[in-house]
Amino acid sequence: MTSPREHLRGQRVEAVRAWTAFVEQGDGAAALVRPEILRSWERSGVAVSPDVTEAPMADESDTAAFWQGSPLQVAVQRIEDELRRTAEDGDLVVAVTDADTRILWTYGGRVMRRKAESVNFVAGGRWGETSVGIGQGALANADDRPSMVFSAEHYAPIVHNWVCWAAPVHDPATGEQLGVIDLSTTWDRTHPIGLATARVMARLLENALPHTSAPQALRPATATMLDDGLFLNLLGRVEVALDGQRLLLTRRQTEILALLALHPEGLTVEHLHALLYGDKSVTASTLKAEVSHLRSALGGQLASRPYRLMLPVDTDVDQVLDLLRRGEVAAALDVYGGDLFPGTGSPP
C-alpha cells in the first residue's frame, strides 16, 4: 500500500515531468496539468525566464506608504495573533498581498521564514505572473478564487519545493478585490485542509476590514432606488441594496445578481455558468453554492429551474436606458456613473 509521502512524491515527479515538457516542448504539457495551470504557464512564459533566482522587489518606501494605514493593514493588525499562530503551528509562511500580488506583510515559522527570505518572499516582493510566473497568489488573483499550486506547478523552479494555498480578499461592502492571503510550506507537508484554511483566513481578514460606520442605505446619487425590492448600482461603483439597505456580497455573488437582473426571464444553470465563468474550469457545484448563499441573503426570493429573481428589481442600467428612450439625455448622463461592472472577470 502506498504511503501518503510516497503518493506526494509521485505527484511531485508528475508535476516536474509536466513542467519540463512545457519548458522544452511548449505545448507538450497540455494533457499533464490542470487547465488553469497551463494557461498561467503560457502567460508566464511570455514574460519570465524559468531560471529566475528570486522575485523582484518593489520600491521599499512605496510599499511601506501603501501599507501604512491601509484597510488591509488594519485588518491584519486585528487578527495578527491568529495569523501568527497559524504560521507557527503549521510551520508556514503567511503572506498578504495587494491586488497586483505585491507582498505587503508576511510572518513565517522558523524553517519557512528562512526559505521565504532566500527568494524574496517578503514584504515588497513582486509575485505576479509577469515577475516570477505562476504562483498561488497570482493564480488566486487572476481567477479570483481560492487556488493551490503544488511543487513544479509553480512556473519558477525556485519554489518547486513549495506547496502554496491562496484565497482572494474582497471588500465585503463593494466586492472590490483587495489582494490575496497566501499560506506556503514545503511540498512534502501538503495537507487536504490547506485550501480550506486559506479560505477561512481570507474570511477573517474580510470581517476585520475597517468600516467607517455600519452599512448604510444605498443611495445612488441621481438614480431612483427601490425602497421595497432589489436595486443594483452597476455603472462605475458596484453596490447592491435590498429594501433600501446595502447587502454585503462577494464580487462573484454580485456578478450573479447582475446577470439575473439583466435576464428577468431567468437563466438555466448551464447558461448562467457560461456567462459567469466562460471557459474557466469551475464546477457547477461551485456556482450552485454561490446561488445558495444569494438565496439566503435575499430571503429565499431566488427561484431555481431556471434561476430567476422573484422580487422587484431595478438597476441604474435600466434607468439610463429608460431616460435615453425618452430623450432625456442630460438626466441619463447624471445617472451614468461609469463603465458597466468595472473589473469583472466574467466574459463580456
mmCIF file of C-alpha atoms in Angstrom:
data_model
loop_
_atom_site.group_PDB
_atom_site.id
_atom_site.type_symbol
_atom_site.label_atom_id
_atom_site.label_comp_id
_atom_site.label_asym_id
_atom_site.label_seq_id
_atom_site.Cartn_x
_atom_site.Cartn_y
_atom_site.Cartn_z
ATOM 1 C CA MET A 1 0.000 0.000 0.000
ATOM 2 C CA THR A 2 1.373 3.410 -0.992
ATOM 3 C CA SER A 3 2.156 5.692 1.935
ATOM 4 C CA PRO A 4 0.975 9.332 1.893
ATOM 5 C CA ARG A 5 4.570 10.512 1.481
ATOM 6 C CA GLU A 6 5.166 8.158 -1.458
ATOM 7 C CA HIS A 7 1.939 9.384 -3.045
ATOM 8 C CA LEU A 8 3.071 13.003 -2.678
ATOM 9 C CA ARG A 9 6.477 12.145 -4.099
ATOM 10 C CA GLY A 10 4.750 10.606 -7.120
ATOM 11 C CA GLN A 11 2.664 13.748 -7.583
ATOM 12 C CA ARG A 12 5.813 15.823 -7.451
ATOM 13 C CA VAL A 13 7.519 13.682 -10.097
ATOM 14 C CA GLU A 14 4.498 14.113 -12.360
ATOM 15 C CA ALA A 15 4.485 17.882 -11.810
ATOM 16 C CA VAL A 16 8.180 18.139 -12.673
ATOM 17 C CA ARG A 17 7.635 15.998 -15.784
ATOM 18 C CA ALA A 18 4.799 18.283 -16.945
ATOM 19 C CA TRP A 19 6.810 21.449 -16.261
ATOM 20 C CA THR A 20 9.816 20.054 -18.176
ATOM 21 C CA ALA A 21 7.593 19.139 -21.125
ATOM 22 C CA PHE A 22 6.171 22.651 -21.191
ATOM 23 C CA VAL A 23 9.537 24.408 -20.981
ATOM 24 C CA GLU A 24 11.169 22.146 -23.600
ATOM 25 C CA GLN A 25 8.251 21.496 -25.952
ATOM 26 C CA GLY A 26 5.826 24.352 -25.371
ATOM 27 C CA ASP A 27 2.533 22.524 -25.812
ATOM 28 C CA GLY A 28 3.753 19.140 -24.590
ATOM 29 C CA ALA A 29 2.157 19.563 -21.177
ATOM 30 C CA ALA A 30 -1.447 20.070 -22.268
ATOM 31 C CA ALA A 31 -2.629 16.677 -21.042
ATOM 32 C CA LEU A 32 -0.458 16.626 -17.924
ATOM 33 C CA VAL A 33 -1.625 19.580 -15.818
ATOM 34 C CA ARG A 34 -4.802 21.337 -14.793
ATOM 35 C CA PRO A 35 -6.079 23.781 -17.451
ATOM 36 C CA GLU A 36 -5.681 26.793 -15.157
ATOM 37 C CA ILE A 37 -2.024 25.862 -14.511
ATOM 38 C CA LEU A 38 -1.307 25.502 -18.222
ATOM 39 C CA ARG A 39 -2.944 28.838 -19.023
ATOM 40 C CA SER A 40 -0.886 30.549 -16.352
ATOM 41 C CA TRP A 41 2.328 28.891 -17.583
ATOM 42 C CA GLU A 42 1.539 30.240 -21.031
ATOM 43 C CA ARG A 43 1.072 33.761 -19.680
ATOM 44 C CA SER A 44 4.180 33.459 -17.524
ATOM 45 C CA GLY A 45 6.386 32.099 -20.280
ATOM 46 C CA VAL A 46 5.932 35.259 -22.329
ATOM 47 C CA ALA A 47 7.384 37.488 -19.601
ATOM 48 C CA VAL A 48 9.565 35.406 -17.276
ATOM 49 C CA SER A 49 12.635 33.209 -17.716
ATOM 50 C CA PRO A 50 12.408 29.844 -15.932
ATOM 51 C CA ASP A 51 15.851 30.438 -14.424
ATOM 52 C CA VAL A 52 14.715 33.413 -12.331
ATOM 53 C CA THR A 53 16.501 33.169 -8.947
ATOM 54 C CA GLU A 54 14.369 35.457 -6.794
ATOM 55 C CA ALA A 55 11.346 37.719 -7.007
ATOM 56 C CA PRO A 56 11.990 41.338 -7.984
ATOM 57 C CA MET A 57 11.487 43.864 -5.206
ATOM 58 C CA ALA A 58 9.195 46.885 -5.353
ATOM 59 C CA ASP A 59 10.377 50.228 -4.024
ATOM 60 C CA GLU A 60 10.578 49.862 -0.245
ATOM 61 C CA SER A 61 9.209 53.318 0.554
ATOM 62 C CA ASP A 62 6.305 52.932 -1.902
ATOM 63 C CA THR A 63 5.375 49.594 -0.361
ATOM 64 C CA ALA A 64 5.527 50.995 3.164
ATOM 65 C CA ALA A 65 3.463 54.046 2.192
ATOM 66 C CA PHE A 66 0.804 51.873 0.532
ATOM 67 C CA TRP A 67 0.623 49.558 3.555
ATOM 68 C CA GLN A 68 0.601 52.180 6.280
ATOM 69 C CA GLY A 69 -2.958 52.878 7.353
ATOM 70 C CA SER A 70 -4.459 50.790 4.535
ATOM 71 C CA PRO A 71 -7.602 48.719 5.167
ATOM 72 C CA LEU A 72 -5.531 45.551 4.804
ATOM 73 C CA GLN A 73 -3.050 46.724 7.443
ATOM 74 C CA VAL A 74 -5.893 47.459 9.881
ATOM 75 C CA ALA A 75 -7.397 44.018 9.218
ATOM 76 C CA VAL A 76 -4.062 42.229 9.685
ATOM 77 C CA GLN A 77 -3.440 44.056 12.974
ATOM 78 C CA ARG A 78 -6.853 42.969 14.247
ATOM 79 C CA ILE A 79 -6.240 39.261 13.596
ATOM 80 C CA GLU A 80 -2.434 39.175 13.711
ATOM 81 C CA ASP A 81 -2.321 36.785 16.659
ATOM 82 C CA GLU A 82 -4.427 34.273 14.722
ATOM 83 C CA LEU A 83 -2.260 34.641 11.599
ATOM 84 C CA ARG A 84 0.939 34.148 13.605
ATOM 85 C CA ARG A 85 -0.413 31.076 15.399
ATOM 86 C CA THR A 86 -1.409 29.545 12.067
ATOM 87 C CA ALA A 87 2.093 30.116 10.682
ATOM 88 C CA GLU A 88 3.859 28.765 13.753
ATOM 89 C CA ASP A 89 1.614 25.734 14.280
ATOM 90 C CA GLY A 90 1.900 24.630 10.657
ATOM 91 C CA ASP A 91 5.449 25.879 10.005
ATOM 92 C CA LEU A 92 4.009 28.020 7.233
ATOM 93 C CA VAL A 93 4.825 31.403 5.859
ATOM 94 C CA VAL A 94 1.671 33.538 5.715
ATOM 95 C CA ALA A 95 1.622 36.493 3.329
ATOM 96 C CA VAL A 96 -0.891 39.208 2.486
ATOM 97 C CA THR A 97 -0.578 40.891 -0.912
ATOM 98 C CA ASP A 98 -2.156 43.787 -2.742
ATOM 99 C CA ALA A 99 -4.230 43.378 -5.906
ATOM 100 C CA ASP A 100 -1.037 43.247 -8.013
ATOM 101 C CA THR A 101 0.388 40.365 -5.917
ATOM 102 C CA ARG A 102 2.990 42.581 -4.270
ATOM 103 C CA ILE A 103 3.590 41.239 -0.762
ATOM 104 C CA LEU A 104 2.637 43.729 1.932
ATOM 105 C CA TRP A 105 3.029 41.630 5.090
ATOM 106 C CA THR A 106 4.460 38.235 5.980
ATOM 107 C CA TYR A 107 5.068 36.095 9.011
ATOM 108 C CA GLY A 108 6.740 32.700 8.959
ATOM 109 C CA GLY A 109 7.523 29.722 11.084
ATOM 110 C CA ARG A 110 11.220 29.184 11.779
ATOM 111 C CA VAL A 111 12.056 26.959 8.774
ATOM 112 C CA MET A 112 9.796 28.570 6.193
ATOM 113 C CA ARG A 113 10.845 32.086 7.173
ATOM 114 C CA ARG A 114 14.409 31.375 6.046
ATOM 115 C CA LYS A 115 13.266 29.736 2.822
ATOM 116 C CA ALA A 116 10.985 32.691 2.069
ATOM 117 C CA GLU A 117 13.694 35.260 2.654
ATOM 118 C CA SER A 118 16.058 33.453 0.274
ATOM 119 C CA VAL A 119 13.720 34.058 -2.698
ATOM 120 C CA ASN A 120 12.330 37.483 -1.668
ATOM 121 C CA PHE A 121 9.026 36.096 -0.473
ATOM 122 C CA VAL A 122 8.992 39.112 1.828
ATOM 123 C CA ALA A 123 7.286 42.494 2.074
ATOM 124 C CA GLY A 124 7.865 44.281 -1.227
ATOM 125 C CA GLY A 125 8.410 41.091 -3.230
ATOM 126 C CA ARG A 126 6.524 41.020 -6.528
ATOM 127 C CA TRP A 127 4.999 37.587 -7.080
ATOM 128 C CA GLY A 128 2.757 38.194 -10.081
ATOM 129 C CA GLU A 129 2.811 36.162 -13.286
ATOM 130 C CA THR A 130 4.962 38.755 -15.050
ATOM 131 C CA SER A 131 7.501 38.807 -12.194
ATOM 132 C CA VAL A 132 8.198 35.167 -11.302
ATOM 133 C CA GLY A 133 5.479 33.373 -13.252
ATOM 134 C CA ILE A 134 2.602 31.384 -11.861
ATOM 135 C CA GLY A 135 2.306 31.247 -8.108
ATOM 136 C CA GLN A 136 -0.629 30.556 -5.857
ATOM 137 C CA GLY A 137 -1.206 34.261 -5.192
ATOM 138 C CA ALA A 138 -1.027 35.164 -8.867
ATOM 139 C CA LEU A 139 -3.448 32.364 -9.737
ATOM 140 C CA ALA A 140 -5.891 33.369 -6.992
ATOM 141 C CA ASN A 141 -5.675 36.964 -8.222
ATOM 142 C CA ALA A 142 -6.152 36.073 -11.873
ATOM 143 C CA ASP A 143 -9.048 33.660 -11.325
ATOM 144 C CA ASP A 144 -10.498 35.497 -8.297
ATOM 145 C CA ARG A 145 -10.983 32.237 -6.424
ATOM 146 C CA PRO A 146 -9.019 30.092 -3.965
ATOM 147 C CA SER A 147 -6.190 28.108 -5.512
ATOM 148 C CA MET A 148 -3.498 25.582 -4.680
ATOM 149 C CA VAL A 149 -0.187 25.344 -6.536
ATOM 150 C CA PHE A 150 1.883 22.245 -5.808
ATOM 151 C CA SER A 151 5.611 21.874 -6.352
ATOM 152 C CA ALA A 152 6.533 22.216 -10.051
ATOM 153 C CA GLU A 153 3.107 23.605 -10.884
ATOM 154 C CA HIS A 154 4.859 26.849 -9.932
ATOM 155 C CA TYR A 155 6.474 28.290 -13.038
ATOM 156 C CA ALA A 156 9.714 29.290 -11.266
ATOM 157 C CA PRO A 157 11.935 26.392 -10.113
ATOM 158 C CA ILE A 158 12.958 28.458 -7.058
ATOM 159 C CA VAL A 159 9.646 27.391 -5.465
ATOM 160 C CA HIS A 160 9.331 23.883 -6.897
ATOM 161 C CA ASN A 161 9.895 22.633 -3.340
ATOM 162 C CA TRP A 162 6.842 24.526 -2.096
ATOM 163 C CA VAL A 163 3.128 23.943 -1.882
ATOM 164 C CA CYS A 164 1.004 27.051 -1.568
ATOM 165 C CA TRP A 165 -2.635 27.838 -0.960
ATOM 166 C CA ALA A 166 -4.169 31.260 -1.541
ATOM 167 C CA ALA A 167 -7.583 32.915 -1.420
ATOM 168 C CA PRO A 168 -8.651 36.354 -2.657
ATOM 169 C CA VAL A 169 -9.629 39.022 -0.131
ATOM 170 C CA HIS A 170 -12.554 41.287 -1.055
ATOM 171 C CA ASP A 171 -14.075 44.372 0.464
ATOM 172 C CA PRO A 172 -17.444 42.969 1.648
ATOM 173 C CA ALA A 173 -19.175 46.303 1.039
ATOM 174 C CA THR A 174 -18.066 46.878 -2.563
ATOM 175 C CA GLY A 175 -16.856 43.485 -3.767
ATOM 176 C CA GLU A 176 -13.529 45.030 -4.777
ATOM 177 C CA GLN A 177 -10.653 42.540 -4.747
ATOM 178 C CA LEU A 178 -8.035 43.988 -2.397
ATOM 179 C CA GLY A 179 -5.437 41.242 -2.689
ATOM 180 C CA VAL A 180 -4.854 37.676 -1.552
ATOM 181 C CA ILE A 181 -3.766 35.802 1.544
ATOM 182 C CA ASP A 182 -1.236 33.069 0.923
ATOM 183 C CA LEU A 183 -0.126 30.092 3.022
ATOM 184 C CA SER A 184 3.068 28.316 1.928
ATOM 185 C CA THR A 185 5.169 25.395 3.138
ATOM 186 C CA THR A 186 7.278 22.602 1.656
ATOM 187 C CA TRP A 187 5.658 20.212 -0.831
ATOM 188 C CA ASP A 188 6.002 17.193 1.487
ATOM 189 C CA ARG A 189 3.782 18.923 4.071
ATOM 190 C CA THR A 190 0.805 19.140 1.707
ATOM 191 C CA HIS A 191 -2.430 18.695 3.634
ATOM 192 C CA PRO A 192 -6.054 18.427 2.430
ATOM 193 C CA ILE A 193 -7.189 21.248 4.726
ATOM 194 C CA GLY A 194 -4.664 23.739 3.305
ATOM 195 C CA LEU A 195 -7.077 25.317 0.849
ATOM 196 C CA ALA A 196 -9.895 25.413 3.394
ATOM 197 C CA THR A 197 -7.552 27.149 5.843
ATOM 198 C CA ALA A 198 -6.714 29.805 3.235
ATOM 199 C CA ARG A 199 -10.427 30.405 2.685
ATOM 200 C CA VAL A 200 -11.014 30.780 6.423
ATOM 201 C CA MET A 201 -8.108 33.217 6.776
ATOM 202 C CA ALA A 202 -9.471 35.282 3.869
ATOM 203 C CA ARG A 203 -12.905 35.479 5.511
ATOM 204 C CA LEU A 204 -11.300 36.509 8.821
ATOM 205 C CA LEU A 205 -9.441 39.312 7.047
ATOM 206 C CA GLU A 206 -12.601 40.462 5.281
ATOM 207 C CA ASN A 207 -14.525 40.531 8.543
ATOM 208 C CA ALA A 208 -11.715 42.527 10.165
ATOM 209 C CA LEU A 209 -11.617 45.217 7.459
ATOM 210 C CA PRO A 210 -12.429 48.674 8.815
ATOM 211 C CA HIS A 211 -15.782 50.270 8.101
ATOM 212 C CA THR A 212 -16.371 53.894 8.962
ATOM 213 C CA SER A 213 -19.898 53.090 10.064
ATOM 214 C CA ALA A 214 -22.492 50.376 9.926
ATOM 215 C CA PRO A 215 -23.695 49.599 6.404
ATOM 216 C CA GLN A 216 -25.850 52.451 5.211
ATOM 217 C CA ALA A 217 -28.755 52.513 2.827
ATOM 218 C CA LEU A 218 -27.504 52.600 -0.732
ATOM 219 C CA ARG A 219 -28.439 55.931 -2.309
ATOM 220 C CA PRO A 220 -27.218 56.318 -5.876
ATOM 221 C CA ALA A 221 -26.516 59.985 -6.495
ATOM 222 C CA THR A 222 -29.216 60.519 -9.067
ATOM 223 C CA ALA A 223 -30.760 57.109 -9.695
ATOM 224 C CA THR A 224 -34.093 56.279 -8.094
ATOM 225 C CA MET A 225 -33.779 53.397 -5.650
ATOM 226 C CA LEU A 226 -36.458 50.874 -4.795
ATOM 227 C CA ASP A 227 -37.486 51.085 -1.130
ATOM 228 C CA ASP A 228 -39.128 47.672 -1.496
ATOM 229 C CA GLY A 229 -37.110 45.229 -3.574
ATOM 230 C CA LEU A 230 -33.655 44.898 -5.046
ATOM 231 C CA PHE A 231 -31.578 47.721 -6.503
ATOM 232 C CA LEU A 232 -28.254 47.206 -8.298
ATOM 233 C CA ASN A 233 -25.828 50.025 -8.986
ATOM 234 C CA LEU A 234 -23.691 48.557 -11.794
ATOM 235 C CA LEU A 235 -22.264 51.606 -13.569
ATOM 236 C CA GLY A 236 -18.971 52.695 -12.045
ATOM 237 C CA ARG A 237 -19.207 51.770 -8.357
ATOM 238 C CA VAL A 238 -20.898 48.397 -7.884
ATOM 239 C CA GLU A 239 -23.332 48.125 -4.961
ATOM 240 C CA VAL A 240 -26.479 46.183 -4.136
ATOM 241 C CA ALA A 241 -29.355 47.146 -1.825
ATOM 242 C CA LEU A 242 -32.337 45.135 -0.609
ATOM 243 C CA ASP A 243 -35.290 47.158 0.668
ATOM 244 C CA GLY A 244 -33.039 50.210 0.875
ATOM 245 C CA GLN A 245 -30.253 48.535 2.870
ATOM 246 C CA ARG A 246 -26.872 47.607 1.411
ATOM 247 C CA LEU A 247 -26.168 43.903 1.009
ATOM 248 C CA LEU A 248 -22.638 42.736 1.805
ATOM 249 C CA LEU A 249 -21.871 40.305 -1.016
ATOM 250 C CA THR A 250 -18.739 38.961 -2.654
ATOM 251 C CA ARG A 251 -17.924 40.237 -6.110
ATOM 252 C CA ARG A 252 -18.869 36.923 -7.690
ATOM 253 C CA GLN A 253 -22.257 36.931 -5.962
ATOM 254 C CA THR A 254 -22.860 40.468 -7.190
ATOM 255 C CA GLU A 255 -21.986 39.367 -10.730
ATOM 256 C CA ILE A 256 -24.579 36.588 -10.475
ATOM 257 C CA LEU A 257 -27.215 39.080 -9.305
ATOM 258 C CA ALA A 258 -26.339 41.424 -12.160
ATOM 259 C CA LEU A 259 -26.749 38.649 -14.734
ATOM 260 C CA LEU A 260 -30.088 37.602 -13.252
ATOM 261 C CA ALA A 261 -31.292 41.217 -13.128
ATOM 262 C CA LEU A 262 -30.369 41.696 -16.782
ATOM 263 C CA HIS A 263 -32.136 38.418 -17.708
ATOM 264 C CA PRO A 264 -35.514 38.669 -15.915
ATOM 265 C CA GLU A 265 -36.818 35.670 -17.864
ATOM 266 C CA GLY A 266 -34.328 33.521 -15.927
ATOM 267 C CA LEU A 267 -31.197 31.513 -16.746
ATOM 268 C CA THR A 268 -30.534 27.792 -16.668
ATOM 269 C CA VAL A 269 -27.572 26.674 -14.576
ATOM 270 C CA GLU A 270 -25.661 25.943 -17.795
ATOM 271 C CA HIS A 271 -26.357 29.366 -19.299
ATOM 272 C CA LEU A 272 -25.516 31.199 -16.081
ATOM 273 C CA HIS A 273 -22.308 29.184 -15.727
ATOM 274 C CA ALA A 274 -21.247 30.104 -19.278
ATOM 275 C CA LEU A 275 -21.991 33.802 -18.765
ATOM 276 C CA LEU A 276 -20.224 33.886 -15.420
ATOM 277 C CA TYR A 277 -17.117 31.768 -15.962
ATOM 278 C CA GLY A 278 -16.679 31.420 -19.726
ATOM 279 C CA ASP A 279 -14.155 28.646 -20.384
ATOM 280 C CA LYS A 280 -12.683 28.687 -16.881
ATOM 281 C CA SER A 281 -12.505 25.315 -15.154
ATOM 282 C CA VAL A 282 -15.148 25.909 -12.486
ATOM 283 C CA THR A 283 -17.574 23.211 -11.393
ATOM 284 C CA ALA A 284 -21.333 23.595 -11.437
ATOM 285 C CA SER A 285 -21.357 22.805 -7.710
ATOM 286 C CA THR A 286 -19.298 25.962 -7.100
ATOM 287 C CA LEU A 287 -21.924 28.029 -8.901
ATOM 288 C CA LYS A 288 -24.755 26.316 -7.029
ATOM 289 C CA ALA A 289 -23.059 27.108 -3.720
ATOM 290 C CA GLU A 290 -22.827 30.798 -4.676
ATOM 291 C CA VAL A 291 -26.512 30.819 -5.650
ATOM 292 C CA SER A 292 -27.417 29.154 -2.356
ATOM 293 C CA HIS A 293 -25.682 31.970 -0.431
ATOM 294 C CA LEU A 294 -27.521 34.532 -2.544
ATOM 295 C CA ARG A 295 -30.865 32.853 -1.979
ATOM 296 C CA SER A 296 -30.290 33.084 1.760
ATOM 297 C CA ALA A 297 -29.279 36.771 1.514
ATOM 298 C CA LEU A 298 -32.458 37.505 -0.458
ATOM 299 C CA GLY A 299 -34.754 35.744 1.976
ATOM 300 C CA GLY A 300 -35.429 32.906 -0.434
ATOM 301 C CA GLN A 301 -36.523 35.156 -3.315
ATOM 302 C CA LEU A 302 -34.386 33.371 -5.933
ATOM 303 C CA ALA A 303 -36.073 30.600 -7.890
ATOM 304 C CA SER A 304 -34.458 27.545 -9.483
ATOM 305 C CA ARG A 305 -35.010 25.857 -12.865
ATOM 306 C CA PRO A 306 -34.373 28.407 -14.213
ATOM 307 C CA TYR A 307 -32.592 30.697 -11.780
ATOM 308 C CA ARG A 308 -34.789 33.797 -11.573
ATOM 309 C CA LEU A 309 -35.232 36.699 -9.165
ATOM 310 C CA MET A 310 -38.711 36.713 -7.571
ATOM 311 C CA LEU A 311 -38.842 40.265 -6.189
ATOM 312 C CA PRO A 312 -38.978 43.753 -7.710
ATOM 313 C CA VAL A 313 -35.611 44.556 -9.315
ATOM 314 C CA ASP A 314 -34.208 47.770 -10.729
ATOM 315 C CA THR A 315 -30.750 48.781 -11.889
ATOM 316 C CA ASP A 316 -29.091 52.039 -12.837
ATOM 317 C CA VAL A 317 -28.525 50.449 -16.265
ATOM 318 C CA ASP A 318 -32.305 50.181 -16.794
ATOM 319 C CA GLN A 319 -32.786 53.744 -15.601
ATOM 320 C CA VAL A 320 -30.177 55.117 -18.015
ATOM 321 C CA LEU A 321 -31.768 53.224 -20.922
ATOM 322 C CA ASP A 322 -35.263 54.415 -19.983
ATOM 323 C CA LEU A 323 -34.101 58.045 -19.844
ATOM 324 C CA LEU A 324 -32.391 57.739 -23.232
ATOM 325 C CA ARG A 325 -35.530 56.245 -24.791
ATOM 326 C CA ARG A 326 -37.447 59.284 -23.550
ATOM 327 C CA GLY A 327 -34.832 61.616 -24.997
ATOM 328 C CA GLU A 328 -33.701 62.854 -21.564
ATOM 329 C CA VAL A 329 -30.003 62.735 -22.387
ATOM 330 C CA ALA A 330 -28.842 65.135 -19.645
ATOM 331 C CA ALA A 331 -30.678 63.141 -16.975
ATOM 332 C CA ALA A 332 -29.218 59.895 -18.348
ATOM 333 C CA LEU A 333 -25.719 61.362 -18.087
ATOM 334 C CA ASP A 334 -26.410 62.292 -14.470
ATOM 335 C CA VAL A 335 -27.348 58.696 -13.644
ATOM 336 C CA TYR A 336 -24.486 57.169 -15.663
ATOM 337 C CA GLY A 337 -21.679 56.509 -13.180
ATOM 338 C CA GLY A 338 -19.074 54.821 -15.386
ATOM 339 C CA ASP A 339 -18.307 51.513 -17.084
ATOM 340 C CA LEU A 340 -20.650 48.578 -16.585
ATOM 341 C CA PHE A 341 -19.372 46.435 -13.711
ATOM 342 C CA PRO A 342 -15.743 47.608 -13.865
ATOM 343 C CA GLY A 343 -13.112 44.980 -13.183
ATOM 344 C CA THR A 344 -15.389 41.986 -13.700
ATOM 345 C CA GLY A 345 -13.712 38.709 -14.561
ATOM 346 C CA SER A 346 -16.781 37.354 -16.353
ATOM 347 C CA PRO A 347 -16.800 37.168 -20.154
ATOM 348 C CA PRO A 348 -18.053 40.312 -21.960
#
